[in-house]
Amino acid sequence: MTNELDRLAARTLKRRDFIRYAGVAAGAGVLAACKKAVKQGSGPTGGPSTARPPIGQEPGGLQVFDWSGYGGGEYYPGKEKQYLWADYQKATGDTPKFILFENDDAGYTKIAAGASYDVVHPCAYRFKDYVDLGVVQPWDTSLISNYSQLNPMLEQAGQIDGKQYFIVEDWGFIAPLYRADKVQPVEDSWSLLWDDRYSGRISWINTLEMLVIAGYYHQVPDPWTMTDDELAQMRDFLVSKKHLVSFLWDQSYDLWRAFKQGDVWIGYAWPDTVGYATAAGMDVVYMQPKEGRIWWSCGLGLFGSSANYYHAHEYANSWSTAKAALFLESYYYYGHANTRVDLSQLPPAIVKAFSLDDVTALQPPKAYVEAWISRRSVYSQYWSEVLAA
Amino acid sequence: MDAAASKGGLRLLRVFFALLAVFLYAPMVVLAIFSFNNGDVSFPLQGFTTRWYAQFFSNPLLIGALRRSAIVATLSSIIAVALGVLASFALIRRQFLGKSATSALFFSPLVIPYLVFGISLLLLFTVVDKLLTQVAGVYIGLGLHAVVIGHVVVSLPYVILTIMPLLERLSVSLEEAAHDLGAGTWQTFRRITLPLLLPALISSFLIAFTLSFDEFAIASFLAGTQPTWPVYLFAQLRVPSQLPQLVAVASVILLGSLVLVLFAEIVRRVVERRYGAEYSGRGIV
Amino acid sequence: MSDPAKKWKRREREATAGLLSGPLLWLLLFFVAPVVYVAVYSFGGIKLFPTDAGVVSLDSWRRFLGGGSVYMALFWKSIRISLTVSVIVVFLSYPVGYFLALCVKKRKYVLLLLIIAPFLTSYLLRVLAWKIILGDSGVINSFLFSVHLRSPDHPITWLLYSQFSVMLVLAYVWIPFVALPIFVSLDNLDRSVLEAASDLGASRWQTFWRVTFRLSLPGVVAAFVFVFVPTIGEFVTPLLVGGPSGYMYGNAIQDLFTKGLDWQTGSVLAMFLLLVVAGLMVLFGRFVQVRNVAT
């Protein structure tokens, strides 16, 4: 895997401009999402700081419950550490320990079952669920020196009941990805994911999000709060199209490996797959479907039971740097909440993936925020039925 | 004339066996090829390298997982053998009420699918932890101790199945003679019974060890933050950077097992030359 | 009863209790209790999560056993796959056991070891190897491309991520395991019986079918059960090579517990599997004595 940074094309675009635009767009999207979310009071407030031992007396060995490739070196050995937590290690002398979850659902289930760590990295549509579980405590943003560099609009998504339970760090899109040399879509639509012409060359994600995508395709009024009838329809639809799918992916790299081997030409994809494909010289298109893309954001949460309070804040600080932003943007093609990233040159592929030349990219109808699903357990049931059928 | 097979039948069986051996080893050969591939474990091949072999020795996560599996397997096997000896003695040498029910209980872990058992243990530990947290503020959590407990349960029937036959064959009169000569119960056990039981103890230990070392289903639910070797493998299968090293490990193990087979054949030849064909046919290897 | 006799009887009972207490306690605590717990959960008696009903009812069971349950259909699909795999495995393993036990004089244990040796390598890695062989651009397809039997745009796609791949890999894993009890039962056969049969004028085929096979039947049945029972609840192989159509009952249980957060339905499915397997074992127990298997 070659060094992305060494191959940046000469394209002058002020990073700051993009963040400003994206921030506005993101803010609008986030506020819209907040309107949907019901605010309830819950969660521990975290003990008074006077009861906390100073950082020197904390046990260390910070346990980070996260996706693979976010520090453990699974995808970019050496680089993940260098950009994401080398600062943390310098500040505390501690080496974090990474415990991986298969996906967000699996992570949440484990914690709901009683597992406990120091830091967790779920995505925004789950923030409220974690708070409702009562396992996370708010951050003290005054302890995070880089917090002021983070986009306040994005950080608002991490606030529940006015308390900063999650530090939003990364964000990205969800859209169909396809190989331009093998696939000619009939139109720019999510329908490519069930195009009969490409049977066996398609990959879906292995989560209930597929029900939501089907909802957008069928123009359901609100795919994030579907009725049982609508869910049943989406389920039957997906079951009828399942035979076109080669396999369902849990981790993004599974999708990339299938693309790389030429087994799969079309996929429900996050931007990092675009990154891998472009670095390998593949001709791929990250579609802007007519029904709209979806955009997600994820953030760091702090466990109420954590004994590494100050260590965790240092870790969040390390994640909030411009350096971390640079890494995520260049290697995974994810956005980052840091507004001070000094990146004036970006490969054209990133510009396209982020729709940087289009200010309305994060707003409907171009993109919809990945919202909290109040009836998630019901969606989950229907999704299991899609899998089992 | 050979009553078991005709000449044609023999040839057919030989061919079948050879084909099956190829079928069994083909994936191993594929693994071995990729262990030298200078790239990810997928086509196309990208040149020759031996760096994966060098790397996995110094890979702390990998070595850690192997070490943890070895510890778990050793511990659970020792406990299983100890409990199995006790249970075998009770079942073979003693009469008591409800013997068949107890016997059924001891063998019932054979019946449960490991997936179900792993989940049930997860449930138990979750509930116990919730109780302990509320009552005493203490949290044990999952981890290697849970895996050991689970592995002891599933190994126990195999241990008992291995020890029982040998124990049955051991003549009680030997122990009675020792008693008559004045030996206490513990002495008799230690100096007469135990040494005679040793082959069964060793085989049952090996069976329990092998079972535990490669056991995935139960460990996947209970290992917590300390993955055992199969749990670690499963997680790494989906991720690019560690995979070639694991393939290198697999190739090393394959080589080791082939050496074992070769060694067995050499021993057989040596024994045959020394003691004649009747001895080498059974029992030595 | 005289005093010394009473004392002796009591000491005997204490000795038995002493022997049994360890293993019995372990199993009661760590086997019976968890299983009972799952059973209770399946009836809704426990509330671990916010989404649990927490009310004892037959609802979950009714939904599962009543008509139209997706999971019940999945269960029968898994039975079908397991039956197919078991039959194939026993069918393929028998000649191996036969060959080694009755036709090989000198090298039988070495060859047996050769068959079993791949087991020392982790099962997961061997499944990975099959993924490489069966994939769209794997060994088989690449070979077909190179000899122009198929064009690179049309690989054989059903080799991987299909019910076929699940059955193939399961068969691959089980054949050596199953050859062992068949080998043992055939190896223990008294050769003179075979000689007697042929002396009486029976052809080799008649000898095999009416003598050898009949005598080895307990071993064959044990081998069949040996592979059939665990395969019904199999979830790792379908997870790795099954794809969307190779999804099995065990996967549903695992997903419900690890991703779906519907532990109550998961418990129902798990208990059902346990009861079916226990029932099967009791049935087969009538045919195979535990003692025979042990010796």
GROMACS .gro file of N, CA and C in nm, chain B residues 11-121:
model
  333
  400ARG      N    1  -0.707  -5.240  -0.597
  400ARG     CA    2  -0.654  -5.128  -0.673
  400ARG      C    3  -0.746  -5.008  -0.660
  401LEU      N    4  -0.877  -5.036  -0.672
  401LEU     CA    5  -0.977  -4.930  -0.661
  401LEU      C    6  -0.966  -4.858  -0.527
  402LEU      N    7  -0.955  -4.940  -0.422
  402LEU     CA    8  -0.947  -4.883  -0.288
  402LEU      C    9  -0.820  -4.800  -0.272
  403ARG      N   10  -0.712  -4.848  -0.333
  403ARG     CA   11  -0.585  -4.775  -0.321
  403ARG      C   12  -0.598  -4.639  -0.389
  404VAL      N   13  -0.657  -4.641  -0.510
  404VAL     CA   14  -0.675  -4.515  -0.584
  404VAL      C   15  -0.763  -4.419  -0.504
  405PHE      N   16  -0.870  -4.476  -0.449
  405PHE     CA   17  -0.962  -4.393  -0.371
  405PHE      C   18  -0.889  -4.329  -0.254
  406PHE      N   19  -0.809  -4.408  -0.186
  406PHE     CA   20  -0.736  -4.356  -0.071
  406PHE      C   21  -0.641  -4.246  -0.112
  407ALA      N   22  -0.572  -4.269  -0.225
  407ALA     CA   23  -0.477  -4.168  -0.273
  407ALA      C   24  -0.549  -4.038  -0.306
  408LEU      N   25  -0.664  -4.050  -0.375
  408LEU     CA   26  -0.741  -3.931  -0.411
  408LEU      C   27  -0.785  -3.857  -0.285
  409LEU      N   28  -0.829  -3.933  -0.187
  409LEU     CA   29  -0.875  -3.870  -0.064
  409LEU      C   30  -0.760  -3.797   0.005
  410ALA      N   31  -0.644  -3.858   0.004
  410ALA     CA   32  -0.529  -3.793   0.066
  410ALA      C   33  -0.498  -3.662  -0.005
  411VAL      N   34  -0.508  -3.665  -0.139
  411VAL     CA   35  -0.486  -3.540  -0.214
  411VAL      C   36  -0.590  -3.436  -0.173
  412PHE      N   37  -0.714  -3.478  -0.165
  412PHE     CA   38  -0.823  -3.389  -0.126
  412PHE      C   39  -0.797  -3.329   0.012
  413LEU      N   40  -0.747  -3.412   0.104
  413LEU     CA   41  -0.724  -3.363   0.239
  413LEU      C   42  -0.607  -3.266   0.246
  414TYR      N   43  -0.507  -3.288   0.161
  414TYR     CA   44  -0.388  -3.206   0.172
  414TYR      C   45  -0.385  -3.088   0.077
  415ALA      N   46  -0.470  -3.087  -0.025
  415ALA     CA   47  -0.468  -2.976  -0.122
  415ALA      C   48  -0.477  -2.839  -0.056
  416PRO      N   49  -0.572  -2.817   0.036
  416PRO     CA   50  -0.577  -2.685   0.099
  416PRO      C   51  -0.449  -2.652   0.176
  417MET      N   52  -0.387  -2.754   0.234
  417MET     CA   53  -0.264  -2.728   0.308
  417MET      C   54  -0.154  -2.681   0.215
  418VAL      N   55  -0.149  -2.743   0.097
  418VAL     CA   56  -0.049  -2.702  -0.001
  418VAL      C   57  -0.073  -2.558  -0.043
  419VAL      N   58  -0.202  -2.524  -0.063
  419VAL     CA   59  -0.235  -2.386  -0.100
  419VAL      C   60  -0.186  -2.289   0.007
  420LEU      N   61  -0.212  -2.325   0.133
  420LEU     CA   62  -0.166  -2.240   0.242
  420LEU      C   63  -0.015  -2.224   0.239
  421ALA      N   64   0.053  -2.337   0.215
  421ALA     CA   65   0.199  -2.333   0.216
  421ALA      C   66   0.249  -2.239   0.106
  422ILE      N   67   0.184  -2.244  -0.011
  422ILE     CA   68   0.226  -2.156  -0.120
  422ILE      C   69   0.210  -2.010  -0.080
  423PHE      N   70   0.094  -1.980  -0.020
  423PHE     CA   71   0.069  -1.840   0.016
  423PHE      C   72   0.155  -1.792   0.132
  424SER      N   73   0.210  -1.886   0.208
  424SER     CA   74   0.296  -1.842   0.317
  424SER      C   75   0.424  -1.780   0.265
  425PHE      N   76   0.454  -1.804   0.136
  425PHE     CA   77   0.572  -1.743   0.078
  425PHE      C   78   0.538  -1.628  -0.015
  426ASN      N   79   0.408  -1.593  -0.021
  426ASN     CA   80   0.366  -1.491  -0.114
  426ASN      C   81   0.397  -1.352  -0.060
  427ASN      N   82   0.457  -1.271  -0.143
  427ASN     CA   83   0.494  -1.138  -0.098
  427ASN      C   84   0.377  -1.042  -0.112
  428GLY      N   85   0.270  -1.071  -0.041
  428GLY     CA   86   0.154  -0.984  -0.051
  428GLY      C   87   0.040  -1.042   0.030
  429ASP      N   88  -0.080  -0.996   0.005
  429ASP     CA   89  -0.198  -1.039   0.076
  429ASP      C   90  -0.233  -1.182   0.035
  430VAL      N   91  -0.313  -1.249   0.120
  430VAL     CA   92  -0.349  -1.387   0.090
  430VAL      C   93  -0.464  -1.389  -0.010
  431SER      N   94  -0.437  -1.350  -0.131
  431SER     CA   95  -0.535  -1.359  -0.238
  431SER      C   96  -0.458  -1.352  -0.369
  432PHE      N   97  -0.522  -1.399  -0.472
  432PHE     CA   98  -0.457  -1.391  -0.603
  432PHE      C   99  -0.454  -1.247  -0.649
  433PRO      N  100  -0.365  -1.207  -0.737
  433PRO     CA  101  -0.255  -1.286  -0.793
  433PRO      C  102  -0.135  -1.293  -0.699
  434LEU      N  103  -0.053  -1.392  -0.721
  434LEU     CA  104   0.069  -1.407  -0.642
  434LEU      C  105   0.165  -1.293  -0.675
  435GLN      N  106   0.238  -1.251  -0.572
  435GLN     CA  107   0.319  -1.131  -0.592
  435GLN      C  108   0.464  -1.151  -0.554
  436GLY      N  109   0.520  -1.264  -0.585
  436GLY     CA  110   0.663  -1.279  -0.558
  436GLY      C  111   0.691  -1.354  -0.430
  437PHE      N  112   0.813  -1.399  -0.419
  437PHE     CA  113   0.854  -1.489  -0.313
  437PHE      C  114   0.913  -1.412  -0.196
  438THR      N  115   0.878  -1.454  -0.075
  438THR     CA  116   0.941  -1.393   0.042
  438THR      C  117   0.932  -1.489   0.160
  439THR      N  118   1.026  -1.475   0.254
  439THR     CA  119   1.016  -1.557   0.374
  439THR      C  120   0.989  -1.470   0.496
  440ARG      N  121   0.950  -1.345   0.471
  440ARG     CA  122   0.944  -1.254   0.586
  440ARG      C  123   0.831  -1.287   0.682
  441TRP      N  124   0.726  -1.352   0.633
  441TRP     CA  125   0.615  -1.383   0.724
  441TRP      C  126   0.661  -1.477   0.834
  442TYR      N  127   0.746  -1.571   0.798
  442TYR     CA  128   0.796  -1.664   0.898
  442TYR      C  129   0.877  -1.590   1.004
  443ALA      N  130   0.960  -1.498   0.956
  443ALA     CA  131   1.039  -1.420   1.052
  443ALA      C  132   0.949  -1.335   1.139
  444GLN      N  133   0.843  -1.283   1.078
  444GLN     CA  134   0.760  -1.189   1.153
  444GLN      C  135   0.679  -1.253   1.262
  445PHE      N  136   0.627  -1.373   1.236
  445PHE     CA  137   0.530  -1.421   1.334
  445PHE      C  138   0.595  -1.459   1.466
  446PHE      N  139   0.724  -1.489   1.462
  446PHE     CA  140   0.792  -1.518   1.588
  446PHE      C  141   0.793  -1.397   1.679
  447SER      N  142   0.800  -1.280   1.619
  447SER     CA  143   0.810  -1.161   1.702
  447SER      C  144   0.679  -1.085   1.705
  448ASN      N  145   0.569  -1.153   1.675
  448ASN     CA  146   0.439  -1.090   1.679
  448ASN      C  147   0.376  -1.115   1.816
  449PRO      N  148   0.374  -1.014   1.901
  449PRO     CA  149   0.330  -1.038   2.040
  449PRO      C  150   0.184  -1.081   2.049
  450LEU      N  151   0.099  -1.027   1.962
  450LEU     CA  152  -0.042  -1.064   1.969
  450LEU      C  153  -0.061  -1.211   1.934
  451LEU      N  154   0.010  -1.253   1.831
  451LEU     CA  155  -0.002  -1.391   1.785
  451LEU      C  156   0.053  -1.486   1.891
  452ILE      N  157   0.173  -1.456   1.937
  452ILE     CA  158   0.236  -1.542   2.037
  452ILE      C  159   0.152  -1.542   2.164
  453GLY      N  160   0.099  -1.425   2.197
  453GLY     CA  161   0.013  -1.416   2.315
  453GLY      C  162  -0.108  -1.505   2.304
  454ALA      N  163  -0.172  -1.505   2.187
  454ALA     CA  164  -0.290  -1.588   2.169
  454ALA      C  165  -0.254  -1.736   2.181
  455LEU      N  166  -0.143  -1.774   2.119
  455LEU     CA  167  -0.098  -1.914   2.128
  455LEU      C  168  -0.072  -1.951   2.272
  456ARG      N  169  -0.005  -1.860   2.343
  456ARG     CA  170   0.030  -1.888   2.482
  456ARG      C  171  -0.095  -1.903   2.567
  457ARG      N  172  -0.192  -1.811   2.544
  457ARG     CA  173  -0.315  -1.818   2.621
  457ARG      C  174  -0.388  -1.949   2.597
  458SER      N  175  -0.392  -1.992   2.471
  458SER     CA  176  -0.458  -2.119   2.441
  458SER      C  177  -0.387  -2.234   2.510
  459ALA      N  178  -0.254  -2.229   2.512
  459ALA     CA  179  -0.179  -2.336   2.578
  459ALA      C  180  -0.211  -2.340   2.727
  460ILE      N  181  -0.218  -2.222   2.787
  460ILE     CA  182  -0.247  -2.216   2.931
  460ILE      C  183  -0.388  -2.268   2.959
  461VAL      N  184  -0.484  -2.219   2.881
  461VAL     CA  185  -0.622  -2.262   2.901
  461VAL      C  186  -0.634  -2.413   2.882
  462ALA      N  187  -0.572  -2.464   2.777
  462ALA     CA  188  -0.581  -2.607   2.748
  462ALA      C  189  -0.518  -2.689   2.860
  463THR      N  190  -0.401  -2.646   2.906
  463THR     CA  191  -0.334  -2.721   3.014
  463THR      C  192  -0.418  -2.721   3.141
  464LEU      N  193  -0.461  -2.603   3.182
  464LEU     CA  194  -0.540  -2.592   3.304
  464LEU      C  195  -0.668  -2.675   3.297
  465SER      N  196  -0.743  -2.655   3.187
  465SER     CA  197  -0.871  -2.724   3.180
  465SER      C  198  -0.851  -2.875   3.170
  466SER      N  199  -0.745  -2.918   3.105
  466SER     CA  200  -0.721  -3.062   3.093
  466SER      C  201  -0.686  -3.122   3.227
  467ILE      N  202  -0.603  -3.052   3.304
  467ILE     CA  203  -0.565  -3.104   3.436
  467ILE      C  204  -0.689  -3.117   3.524
  468ILE      N  205  -0.769  -3.012   3.526
  468ILE     CA  206  -0.890  -3.017   3.609
  468ILE      C  207  -0.983  -3.127   3.560
  469ALA      N  208  -0.998  -3.137   3.426
  469ALA     CA  209  -1.088  -3.238   3.371
  469ALA      C  210  -1.041  -3.379   3.406
  470VAL      N  211  -0.911  -3.402   3.397
  470VAL     CA  212  -0.858  -3.536   3.428
  470VAL      C  213  -0.880  -3.566   3.577
  471ALA      N  214  -0.852  -3.467   3.662
  471ALA     CA  215  -0.870  -3.489   3.805
  471ALA      C  216  -1.016  -3.523   3.836
  472LEU      N  217  -1.108  -3.441   3.784
  472LEU     CA  218  -1.249  -3.468   3.808
  472LEU      C  219  -1.292  -3.599   3.743
  473GLY      N  220  -1.233  -3.628   3.627
  473GLY     CA  221  -1.270  -3.748   3.555
  473GLY      C  222  -1.230  -3.874   3.629
  474VAL      N  223  -1.112  -3.871   3.692
  474VAL     CA  224  -1.068  -3.986   3.771
  474VAL      C  225  -1.166  -4.012   3.885
  475LEU      N  226  -1.202  -3.904   3.954
  475LEU     CA  227  -1.297  -3.918   4.064
  475LEU      C  228  -1.429  -3.977   4.015
  476ALA      N  229  -1.479  -3.919   3.905
  476ALA     CA  230  -1.607  -3.966   3.853
  476ALA      C  231  -1.598  -4.112   3.808
  477SER      N  232  -1.488  -4.147   3.742
  477SER     CA  233  -1.472  -4.285   3.693
  477SER      C  234  -1.472  -4.383   3.807
  478PHE      N  235  -1.400  -4.349   3.915
  478PHE     CA  236  -1.397  -4.437   4.031
  478PHE      C  237  -1.536  -4.457   4.087
  479ALA      N  238  -1.608  -4.346   4.097
  479ALA     CA  239  -1.743  -4.356   4.152
  479ALA      C  240  -1.830  -4.445   4.064
  480LEU      N  241  -1.818  -4.430   3.934
  480LEU     CA  242  -1.905  -4.504   3.844
  480LEU      C  243  -1.868  -4.651   3.835
  481ILE      N  244  -1.738  -4.680   3.842
  481ILE     CA  245  -1.695  -4.819   3.822
  481ILE      C  246  -1.695  -4.899   3.951
  482ARG      N  247  -1.641  -4.835   4.056
  482ARG     CA  248  -1.614  -4.914   4.177
  482ARG      C  249  -1.722  -4.904   4.282
  483ARG      N  250  -1.816  -4.813   4.261
  483ARG     CA  251  -1.908  -4.789   4.372
  483ARG      C  252  -2.052  -4.814   4.331
  484GLN      N  253  -2.130  -4.853   4.428
  484GLN     CA  254  -2.273  -4.868   4.405
  484GLN      C  255  -2.344  -4.756   4.477
  485PHE      N  256  -2.438  -4.691   4.413
  485PHE     CA  257  -2.515  -4.590   4.483
  485PHE      C  258  -2.646  -4.565   4.410
  486LEU      N  259  -2.732  -4.499   4.481
  486LEU     CA  260  -2.865  -4.471   4.426
  486LEU      C  261  -2.856  -4.371   4.313
  487GLY      N  262  -2.933  -4.392   4.209
  487GLY     CA  263  -2.933  -4.294   4.100
  487GLY      C  264  -2.808  -4.299   4.017
  488LYS      N  265  -2.747  -4.420   4.005
  488LYS     CA  266  -2.621  -4.429   3.932
  488LYS      C  267  -2.640  -4.399   3.784
  489SER      N  268  -2.750  -4.453   3.726
  489SER     CA  269  -2.766  -4.431   3.582
  489SER      C  270  -2.796  -4.285   3.553
  490ALA      N  271  -2.869  -4.219   3.643
  490ALA     CA  272  -2.897  -4.076   3.621
  490ALA      C  273  -2.768  -3.995   3.629
  491THR      N  274  -2.684  -4.029   3.730
  491THR     CA  275  -2.556  -3.958   3.743
  491THR      C  276  -2.468  -3.983   3.622
  492SER      N  277  -2.471  -4.109   3.577
  492SER     CA  278  -2.392  -4.141   3.460
  492SER      C  279  -2.438  -4.060   3.340
  493ALA      N  280  -2.571  -4.051   3.324
  493ALA     CA  281  -2.625  -3.972   3.212
  493ALA      C  282  -2.581  -3.827   3.224
  494LEU      N  283  -2.581  -3.775   3.345
  494LEU     CA  284  -2.541  -3.636   3.366
  494LEU      C  285  -2.396  -3.615   3.324
  495PHE      N  286  -2.311  -3.711   3.362
  495PHE     CA  287  -2.169  -3.696   3.329
  495PHE      C  288  -2.147  -3.697   3.178
  496PHE      N  289  -2.232  -3.771   3.106
  496PHE     CA  290  -2.211  -3.778   2.961
  496PHE      C  291  -2.291  -3.674   2.884
  497SER      N  292  -2.379  -3.603   2.952
  497SER     CA  293  -2.465  -3.511   2.877
  497SER      C  294  -2.393  -3.396   2.807
  498PRO      N  295  -2.277  -3.348   2.855
  498PRO     CA  296  -2.210  -3.244   2.776
  498PRO      C  297  -2.174  -3.288   2.634
  499LEU      N  298  -2.175  -3.418   2.609
  499LEU     CA  299  -2.149  -3.465   2.473
  499LEU      C  300  -2.261  -3.422   2.380
  500VAL      N  301  -2.378  -3.402   2.439
  500VAL     CA  302  -2.498  -3.379   2.360
  500VAL      C  303  -2.515  -3.233   2.321
  501ILE      N  304  -2.466  -3.145   2.405
  501ILE     CA  305  -2.499  -3.005   2.383
  501ILE      C  306  -2.412  -2.945   2.272
  502PRO      N  307  -2.473  -2.877   2.177
  502PRO     CA  308  -2.392  -2.808   2.076
  502PRO      C  309  -2.312  -2.697   2.144
  503TYR      N  310  -2.186  -2.683   2.109
  503TYR     CA  311  -2.100  -2.588   2.178
  503TYR      C  312  -2.151  -2.446   2.166
  504LEU      N  313  -2.216  -2.417   2.055
  504LEU     CA  314  -2.274  -2.285   2.038
  504LEU      C  315  -2.372  -2.256   2.150
  505VAL      N  316  -2.462  -2.351   2.175
  505VAL     CA  317  -2.563  -2.334   2.279
  505VAL      C  318  -2.496  -2.326   2.416
  506PHE      N  319  -2.397  -2.411   2.439
  506PHE     CA  320  -2.332  -2.412   2.569
  506PHE      C  321  -2.257  -2.283   2.593
  507GLY      N  322  -2.185  -2.235   2.490
  507GLY     CA  323  -2.113  -2.109   2.505
  507GLY      C  324  -2.208  -1.996   2.541
  508ILE      N  325  -2.321  -1.994   2.473
  508ILE     CA  326  -2.420  -1.889   2.501
  508ILE      C  327  -2.474  -1.903   2.642
  509SER      N  328  -2.503  -2.025   2.684
  509SER     CA  329  -2.561  -2.043   2.817
  509SER      C  330  -2.462  -2.001   2.925
  510LEU      N  331  -2.334  -2.029   2.903
  510LEU     CA  332  -2.235  -1.986   3.001
  510LEU      C  333  -2.224  -1.833   3.002
   0.00000   0.00000   0.00000
